[in-house]
Short mmCIF file of C-alpha atoms and ligand atoms in Angstrom, two decimals:
data_model
loop_
_atom_site.label_atom_id
_atom_site.label_comp_id
_atom_site.label_asym_id
_atom_site.label_seq_id
_atom_site.Cartn_x
_atom_site.Cartn_y
_atom_site.Cartn_z
CA UNK A 1 70.82 3.60 38.91
CA UNK A 2 72.52 4.75 35.85
CA UNK A 3 75.68 2.07 35.55
CA UNK A 4 77.90 0.82 32.64
CA UNK A 5 79.58 -2.32 33.01
CA UNK A 6 82.34 -0.75 30.12
CA UNK A 7 83.52 3.02 30.39
CA UNK A 8 86.01 4.23 27.93
CA UNK A 9 86.46 8.15 28.39
CA UNK A 10 89.56 9.87 27.38
CA UNK A 11 91.38 7.26 26.12
CA UNK A 12 91.15 5.39 29.53
CA UNK A 13 89.58 1.98 29.41
CA UNK A 14 87.55 1.08 32.76
CA UNK A 15 85.12 -1.91 34.00
CA UNK A 16 83.56 -2.84 37.05
CA UNK A 17 85.31 -5.42 38.70
CA UNK A 18 82.47 -8.07 38.40
CA UNK A 19 84.59 -10.52 40.48
CA UNK A 20 84.12 -8.40 43.58
CA UNK A 21 80.35 -7.86 43.21
CA UNK A 22 78.21 -7.68 45.47
CA UNK A 23 80.37 -6.96 48.32
CA UNK A 24 82.46 -4.23 46.41
CA UNK A 25 81.65 -2.07 43.24
CA UNK A 26 84.63 -0.57 41.92
CA UNK A 27 85.96 0.43 38.74
CA UNK A 28 89.12 -0.50 37.52
CA UNK A 29 91.67 0.68 34.59
CA UNK A 30 92.89 -1.99 31.94
CA UNK A 31 95.85 -0.73 30.43
CA UNK A 32 97.21 -3.32 28.42
CA UNK A 33 96.35 -6.23 26.17
CA UNK A 34 97.33 -8.83 29.05
CA UNK A 35 94.89 -6.79 31.25
CA UNK A 36 91.87 -7.19 29.23
CA UNK A 37 92.82 -10.75 28.06
CA UNK A 38 93.40 -11.39 32.15
CA UNK A 39 89.69 -9.75 32.91
CA UNK A 40 88.01 -11.78 30.13
CA UNK A 41 89.41 -15.46 31.61
CA UNK A 42 88.74 -14.40 35.27
CA UNK A 43 85.82 -13.25 34.61
CA UNK A 44 85.94 -9.66 35.98
CA UNK A 45 84.00 -8.67 32.77
CA UNK A 46 81.49 -11.39 31.70
CA UNK A 47 78.53 -11.83 29.34
CA UNK A 48 78.69 -12.17 25.33
CA UNK A 49 78.24 -8.81 24.39
CA UNK A 50 80.40 -7.14 27.32
CA UNK A 51 83.46 -9.59 26.30
CA UNK A 52 83.11 -8.34 22.56
CA UNK A 53 83.20 -4.63 23.21
CA UNK A 54 86.03 -4.82 25.66
CA UNK A 55 87.94 -7.01 22.76
CA UNK A 56 87.62 -4.26 20.35
CA UNK A 57 89.02 -2.09 22.75
CA UNK A 58 91.70 -3.94 23.96
CA UNK A 59 92.52 -4.37 20.01
CA UNK A 60 92.72 -0.66 19.38
CA UNK A 61 94.75 -0.24 23.20
CA UNK A 62 96.92 -2.81 21.94
CA UNK A 63 97.42 -0.89 18.38
CA UNK A 64 98.24 2.23 19.90
CA UNK A 65 101.13 0.52 22.20
CA UNK A 66 102.66 -1.36 18.93
CA UNK A 67 102.25 2.07 17.13
CA UNK A 68 104.16 3.63 20.41
CA UNK A 69 106.77 1.23 19.52
CA UNK A 70 106.82 1.19 16.15
CA UNK A 71 105.71 -2.21 15.80
CA UNK A 72 102.05 -1.65 14.40
CA UNK A 73 101.70 -4.56 11.81
CA UNK A 74 99.54 -7.02 10.47
CA UNK A 75 101.45 -9.96 12.20
CA UNK A 76 101.51 -8.16 15.41
CA UNK A 77 98.05 -7.46 15.81
CA UNK A 78 96.55 -10.71 14.19
CA UNK A 79 98.88 -11.92 17.21
CA UNK A 80 96.95 -9.89 19.61
CA UNK A 81 93.51 -11.23 17.98
CA UNK A 82 94.31 -14.56 18.28
CA UNK A 83 95.00 -13.96 21.78
CA UNK A 84 91.66 -12.63 22.49
CA UNK A 85 89.55 -14.74 20.50
CA UNK A 86 91.14 -18.16 22.50
CA UNK A 87 90.29 -16.28 25.68
CA UNK A 88 86.90 -17.74 26.01
CA UNK A 89 85.76 -19.62 23.41
CA UNK A 90 81.60 -20.04 23.47
CA UNK A 91 80.36 -16.47 22.85
CA UNK A 92 80.49 -15.74 19.36
CA UNK A 93 80.57 -11.60 19.77
CA UNK A 94 84.27 -12.09 21.07
CA UNK A 95 85.37 -13.05 17.66
CA UNK A 96 82.92 -11.27 16.14
CA UNK A 97 84.07 -7.95 17.40
CA UNK A 98 87.81 -8.92 16.95
CA UNK A 99 87.06 -9.39 13.35
CA UNK A 100 85.86 -6.03 12.63
CA UNK A 101 88.79 -4.83 14.43
CA UNK A 102 91.07 -6.68 12.08
CA UNK A 103 88.78 -5.54 8.92
CA UNK A 104 89.02 -1.79 10.16
CA UNK A 105 92.89 -2.20 10.24
CA UNK A 106 93.12 -3.96 6.68
CA UNK A 107 90.98 -1.31 5.77
CA UNK A 108 93.05 2.04 6.43
CA UNK A 109 96.56 0.28 7.15
CA UNK A 110 97.59 1.76 3.43
CA UNK A 111 96.49 5.01 5.05
CA UNK A 112 99.79 7.52 4.63
CA UNK A 113 99.17 8.59 8.39
CA UNK A 114 98.96 5.97 11.11
CA UNK A 115 97.18 8.20 13.54
CA UNK A 116 94.20 8.10 11.06
CA UNK A 117 94.75 4.13 11.27
CA UNK A 118 94.19 4.77 14.91
CA UNK A 119 91.44 7.10 15.11
CA UNK A 120 89.78 4.76 13.01
CA UNK A 121 90.51 1.59 15.03
CA UNK A 122 89.19 3.52 18.00
CA UNK A 123 86.13 5.04 15.86
CA UNK A 124 85.60 1.10 15.44
CA UNK A 125 85.30 -0.02 18.94
CA UNK A 126 83.55 2.84 20.19
CA UNK A 127 81.30 2.05 17.56
CA UNK A 128 80.72 -1.27 18.52
CA UNK A 129 79.95 -0.26 22.00
CA UNK A 130 77.33 2.69 21.08
CA UNK A 131 75.58 0.21 18.65
CA UNK A 132 75.23 -2.55 21.54
CA UNK A 133 73.39 0.12 23.80
CA UNK A 134 71.32 0.52 20.99
CA UNK A 135 70.74 -3.05 20.09
CA UNK A 136 70.06 -3.51 23.88
CA UNK A 137 67.29 -1.08 23.91
CA UNK A 138 65.71 -2.26 20.77
CA UNK A 139 65.65 -5.82 22.37
CA UNK A 140 64.09 -4.35 25.05
CA UNK A 141 61.15 -3.12 23.14
CA UNK A 142 60.73 -6.07 20.99
CA UNK A 143 60.77 -8.52 24.05
CA UNK A 144 58.57 -6.21 26.27
CA UNK A 145 55.69 -7.33 23.88
CA UNK A 146 55.37 -10.56 25.12
CA UNK A 147 55.28 -9.71 29.15
CA UNK A 148 51.98 -9.55 30.30
CA UNK A 149 51.17 -7.41 33.79
CA UNK A 150 51.36 -8.96 36.71
CA UNK A 151 54.08 -11.39 35.40
CA UNK A 152 56.49 -13.47 37.16
CA UNK A 153 59.70 -13.80 35.47
CA UNK A 154 62.63 -16.48 35.73
CA UNK A 155 65.97 -15.90 34.51
CA UNK A 156 69.43 -17.78 34.52
CA UNK A 157 72.91 -16.51 34.76
CA UNK A 158 73.15 -12.55 33.97
CA UNK A 159 71.94 -11.04 30.52
CA UNK A 160 71.79 -7.50 31.96
CA UNK A 161 73.61 -4.31 32.33
CA UNK A 162 76.70 -5.88 33.71
CA UNK A 163 76.84 -8.48 30.04
CA UNK A 164 76.39 -5.94 27.38
CA UNK A 165 77.22 -1.86 26.62
CA UNK A 166 73.24 -0.99 27.78
CA UNK A 167 70.51 -2.32 29.68
CA UNK A 168 71.19 -5.92 28.51
CA UNK A 169 69.15 -8.54 26.14
CA UNK A 170 66.91 -10.61 29.13
CA UNK A 171 67.29 -7.87 31.69
CA UNK A 172 66.40 -5.26 29.06
CA UNK A 173 63.02 -6.77 28.33
CA UNK A 174 62.32 -6.75 32.02
CA UNK A 175 63.46 -3.06 32.67
CA UNK A 176 61.05 -2.20 29.48
CA UNK A 177 58.35 -3.67 30.59
CA UNK A 178 58.45 -2.19 33.96
CA UNK A 179 58.77 1.52 32.53
CA UNK A 180 55.68 0.39 30.29
CA UNK A 181 54.29 0.12 33.86
CA UNK A 182 53.76 -3.27 34.21
CA UNK A 183 53.82 -5.03 37.19
CA UNK A 184 56.97 -7.50 37.17
CA UNK A 185 58.42 -9.61 39.86
CA UNK A 186 61.80 -11.37 39.00
CA UNK A 187 63.26 -14.83 40.09
CA UNK A 188 66.69 -15.22 39.73
CA UNK A 189 68.75 -18.71 39.49
CA UNK A 190 71.55 -18.63 41.77
CA UNK A 191 73.72 -20.03 38.66
CA UNK A 192 75.98 -22.47 40.00
CA UNK A 193 78.77 -22.70 40.06
CA UNK A 194 80.02 -18.93 39.50
CA UNK A 195 76.90 -17.46 41.15
CA UNK A 196 76.11 -15.12 38.30
CA UNK A 197 72.50 -14.75 39.49
CA UNK A 198 73.09 -14.46 43.20
CA UNK A 199 76.08 -12.08 42.75
CA UNK A 200 75.19 -10.04 39.86
CA UNK A 201 71.56 -10.22 38.82
CA UNK A 202 69.87 -9.79 42.00
CA UNK A 203 72.14 -6.66 42.74
CA UNK A 204 71.29 -5.16 39.22
CA UNK A 205 67.85 -5.94 39.31
CA UNK A 206 67.27 -4.33 43.13
CA UNK A 207 69.48 -1.64 42.50
CA UNK A 208 67.37 -0.75 39.56
CA UNK A 209 63.98 -1.25 41.61
CA UNK A 210 63.08 -4.34 40.10
CA UNK A 211 61.21 -7.11 42.74
CA UNK A 212 63.10 -9.90 42.96
CA UNK A 213 63.63 -13.55 44.55
CA UNK A 214 66.86 -15.50 44.64
CA UNK A 215 66.30 -19.15 44.31
CA UNK A 216 69.11 -22.06 44.30
CA UNK A 217 69.01 -23.56 40.77
CA UNK A 218 66.98 -26.64 41.77
CA UNK A 219 64.08 -24.83 42.94
CA UNK A 220 62.77 -23.77 39.48
CA UNK A 221 60.89 -26.95 38.89
CA UNK A 222 58.89 -26.58 41.88
CA UNK A 223 58.03 -23.02 41.20
CA UNK A 224 56.81 -24.03 37.82
CA UNK A 225 54.61 -27.00 39.71
CA UNK A 226 53.00 -24.48 41.67
CA UNK A 227 52.03 -22.39 38.65
CA UNK A 228 54.66 -19.37 39.82
CA UNK A 229 56.43 -18.73 36.81
CA UNK A 230 54.88 -16.81 34.00
CA UNK A 231 57.84 -17.28 31.61
CA UNK A 232 61.50 -17.91 31.27
CA UNK A 233 64.05 -15.44 29.80
CA UNK A 234 67.52 -16.23 29.28
CA UNK A 235 70.77 -14.48 26.99
CA UNK A 236 72.81 -16.55 25.04
CA UNK A 237 76.56 -16.66 24.34
CA UNK A 238 75.86 -18.05 20.48
CA UNK A 239 73.13 -19.40 18.60
CA UNK A 240 73.65 -21.80 15.34
CA UNK A 241 72.25 -21.41 12.08
CA UNK A 242 69.06 -23.61 13.04
CA UNK A 243 68.45 -21.73 16.13
CA UNK A 244 69.91 -24.16 18.65
CA UNK A 245 71.54 -21.97 21.33
CA UNK A 246 74.25 -22.22 23.53
CA UNK A 247 74.21 -20.33 27.55
CA UNK A 248 75.00 -20.63 30.75
CA UNK A 249 75.07 -24.13 32.35
CA UNK A 250 71.87 -24.98 33.32
CA UNK A 251 69.66 -23.16 30.82
CA UNK A 252 69.12 -26.51 29.22
CA UNK A 253 67.33 -27.75 32.21
CA UNK A 254 65.06 -24.64 32.30
CA UNK A 255 64.29 -25.07 29.11
CA UNK A 256 63.41 -28.41 29.55
CA UNK A 257 61.16 -27.58 32.47
CA UNK A 258 59.29 -24.76 30.91
CA UNK A 259 59.07 -27.39 28.22
CA UNK A 260 57.04 -29.65 30.43
CA UNK A 261 54.88 -27.15 32.46
CA UNK A 262 54.13 -25.48 29.01
CA UNK A 263 55.65 -21.93 29.90
CA UNK A 264 56.96 -19.54 27.20
CA UNK A 265 60.97 -19.91 27.10
CA UNK A 266 62.52 -16.80 25.58
CA UNK A 267 66.12 -16.40 24.53
CA UNK A 268 67.03 -12.64 24.05
CA UNK A 269 70.14 -11.81 22.10
CA UNK A 270 71.78 -9.38 19.47
CA UNK A 271 72.45 -10.36 15.67
CA UNK A 272 76.20 -10.33 16.82
CA UNK A 273 75.01 -13.82 18.80
CA UNK A 274 74.27 -15.65 15.62
CA UNK A 275 76.87 -17.97 13.91
CA UNK A 276 75.47 -18.74 10.47
CA UNK A 277 78.86 -20.69 9.88
CA UNK A 278 77.54 -23.34 11.62
CA UNK A 279 74.63 -25.68 11.26
CA UNK A 280 73.48 -26.65 14.85
CA UNK A 281 74.37 -26.70 18.46
CA UNK A 282 76.58 -29.76 18.48
CA UNK A 283 79.09 -27.51 16.52
CA UNK A 284 79.31 -24.86 19.34
CA UNK A 285 82.85 -24.93 21.23
CA UNK A 286 81.68 -25.16 25.02
CA UNK A 287 84.37 -23.80 27.49
CA UNK A 288 85.46 -26.20 30.62
CA UNK A 289 86.70 -24.49 33.62
CA UNK A 290 88.64 -24.97 36.16
CA UNK A 291 87.57 -27.49 39.21
CA UNK A 292 88.32 -24.49 41.88
CA UNK A 293 85.31 -22.89 40.78
CA UNK A 294 82.98 -26.06 42.37
CA UNK A 295 85.47 -26.57 45.15
CA UNK A 296 86.03 -23.20 46.42
CA UNK A 297 82.51 -22.93 47.20
CA UNK A 298 82.77 -25.76 49.63
CA UNK A 299 86.06 -24.52 50.91
CA UNK A 300 87.30 -28.12 49.80
CA UNK A 301 91.41 -27.62 49.62
CA UNK A 302 92.50 -31.29 49.16
CA UNK A 303 91.37 -30.50 45.52
CA UNK A 304 93.65 -33.42 43.98
CA UNK A 305 91.10 -35.95 45.56
CA UNK A 306 88.14 -34.39 43.63
CA UNK A 307 87.36 -35.22 40.09
CA UNK A 308 85.26 -32.07 38.46
CA UNK A 309 83.16 -31.90 35.35
CA UNK A 310 82.66 -27.89 34.95
CA UNK A 311 81.56 -27.26 31.67
CA UNK A 312 80.61 -23.25 31.44
CA UNK A 313 77.42 -23.62 28.90
CA UNK A 314 74.96 -25.83 27.55
CA UNK A 315 73.03 -25.90 24.50
CA UNK A 316 69.39 -25.44 24.26
CA UNK A 317 67.88 -27.19 21.41
CA UNK A 318 65.81 -24.90 18.92
CA UNK A 319 62.46 -26.72 19.33
CA UNK A 320 62.45 -25.82 23.18
CA UNK A 321 62.62 -22.19 22.70
CA UNK A 322 59.24 -20.17 22.06
CA UNK A 323 60.84 -17.12 20.58
CA UNK A 324 64.17 -15.47 20.11
CA UNK A 325 64.36 -11.66 21.01
CA UNK A 326 66.35 -9.63 18.51
CA UNK A 327 67.27 -5.86 17.79
CA UNK A 328 65.37 -6.41 14.77
CA UNK A 329 62.62 -8.55 15.98
CA UNK A 330 61.39 -11.71 17.24
CA UNK A 331 62.11 -14.95 15.57
CA UNK A 332 58.88 -17.10 16.87
CA UNK A 333 58.37 -20.73 17.08
CA UNK A 334 59.54 -22.85 14.83
CA UNK A 335 62.69 -21.20 15.26
CA UNK A 336 64.56 -23.01 13.26
CA UNK A 337 61.81 -22.32 10.06
CA UNK A 338 61.69 -18.59 10.90
CA UNK A 339 65.25 -18.12 11.53
CA UNK A 340 65.61 -19.62 7.70
CA UNK A 341 63.56 -16.94 6.46
CA UNK A 342 64.92 -13.98 8.82
CA UNK A 343 68.30 -14.53 7.90
CA UNK A 344 67.73 -14.95 3.98
CA UNK A 345 65.45 -11.68 3.77
O1 MRU B 401 80.16 -17.28 31.79
P1 MRU B 401 79.22 -15.81 31.59
O2 MRU B 401 79.07 -15.18 32.99
O3 MRU B 401 80.33 -15.01 30.38
O4 MRU B 401 78.10 -16.29 30.96
C1 MRU B 401 77.39 -15.38 30.76
C2 MRU B 401 76.02 -15.86 30.07
O5 MRU B 401 75.84 -16.90 29.66
C3 MRU B 401 74.76 -14.84 29.54
O6 MRU B 401 73.78 -15.43 29.62
C4 MRU B 401 75.20 -14.65 27.60
O7 MRU B 401 76.65 -14.53 27.76
C5 MRU B 401 73.95 -13.49 27.31
S1 MRU B 401 74.88 -11.79 28.34
C6 MRU B 401 73.64 -10.51 27.55
#
């Protein structure tokens, strides 16, 4: 199935409304900056690379709007950039893409014809999108080398087509291994509380003919104990300079379990997910989400009676990671040491 999570055609920006999956597969059009910010905050679009791509298009569409009002200037665009960046704090790809757009604005804002500036902004956003597509394909190719024939792979959250501009990061590895003729079966963590695994990954994998089995998050340990998992592959939202990795809440527990059971635990992520400005995972800002996400599942409406703890992400320490699969190659364990060589070369 050839689907794209974000489509930009004829100057129109459309996304799959992921809140409605798997019941309804529907594209919606985002015309304004506030449409884009709402889509990111409400998880209509989610996944680190995808929200970066969408933010870039959001910047372009907003610049176009400001231009039509004769208000395209650095102050107004910086305000939009700040609003986008704070819409979700953990995935570094969001700030990375917005900064690229601001750089393009600064580079071309001296241009005598504003149309040139607008077309350069459009080009920058489209390139971020296209590059992500190629990046996903490369991650798949490098990662597939790690996957043996007849593998049972466990994944968490959704790091696939729905989360990127291409075939995904963790799921790209699976798609590529399958394409190479390997027999793959995927255990899909439900991924409470929002259910990205149950609602999105299971849907995406089965639409792409990958055999999958859905499990509740608390079943992974038992599967590992029974030798039913050969490797774990997940995505990432931000990777610190030492390789500590933030990803969907629950990823850390899988890494601990994999370590205990001596199962390889891989992170697949583009270089845009690395944040070399921070030394370690403790510095990664973790997004906390509302209590409704947890209570709604149980149809609890006396919400005021409940204290709820709902971090969207956790941090996996570098020593639990067997390798980080990027578009430039695999950073193997010990990740901290090998990552140092990777970014200094
Ligand atoms: O809250 P989400 O659904 O945006 O969280 C997404 C994840 O944690 C993904 O694993 C990560 O962004 C990588 S997507 C290629």
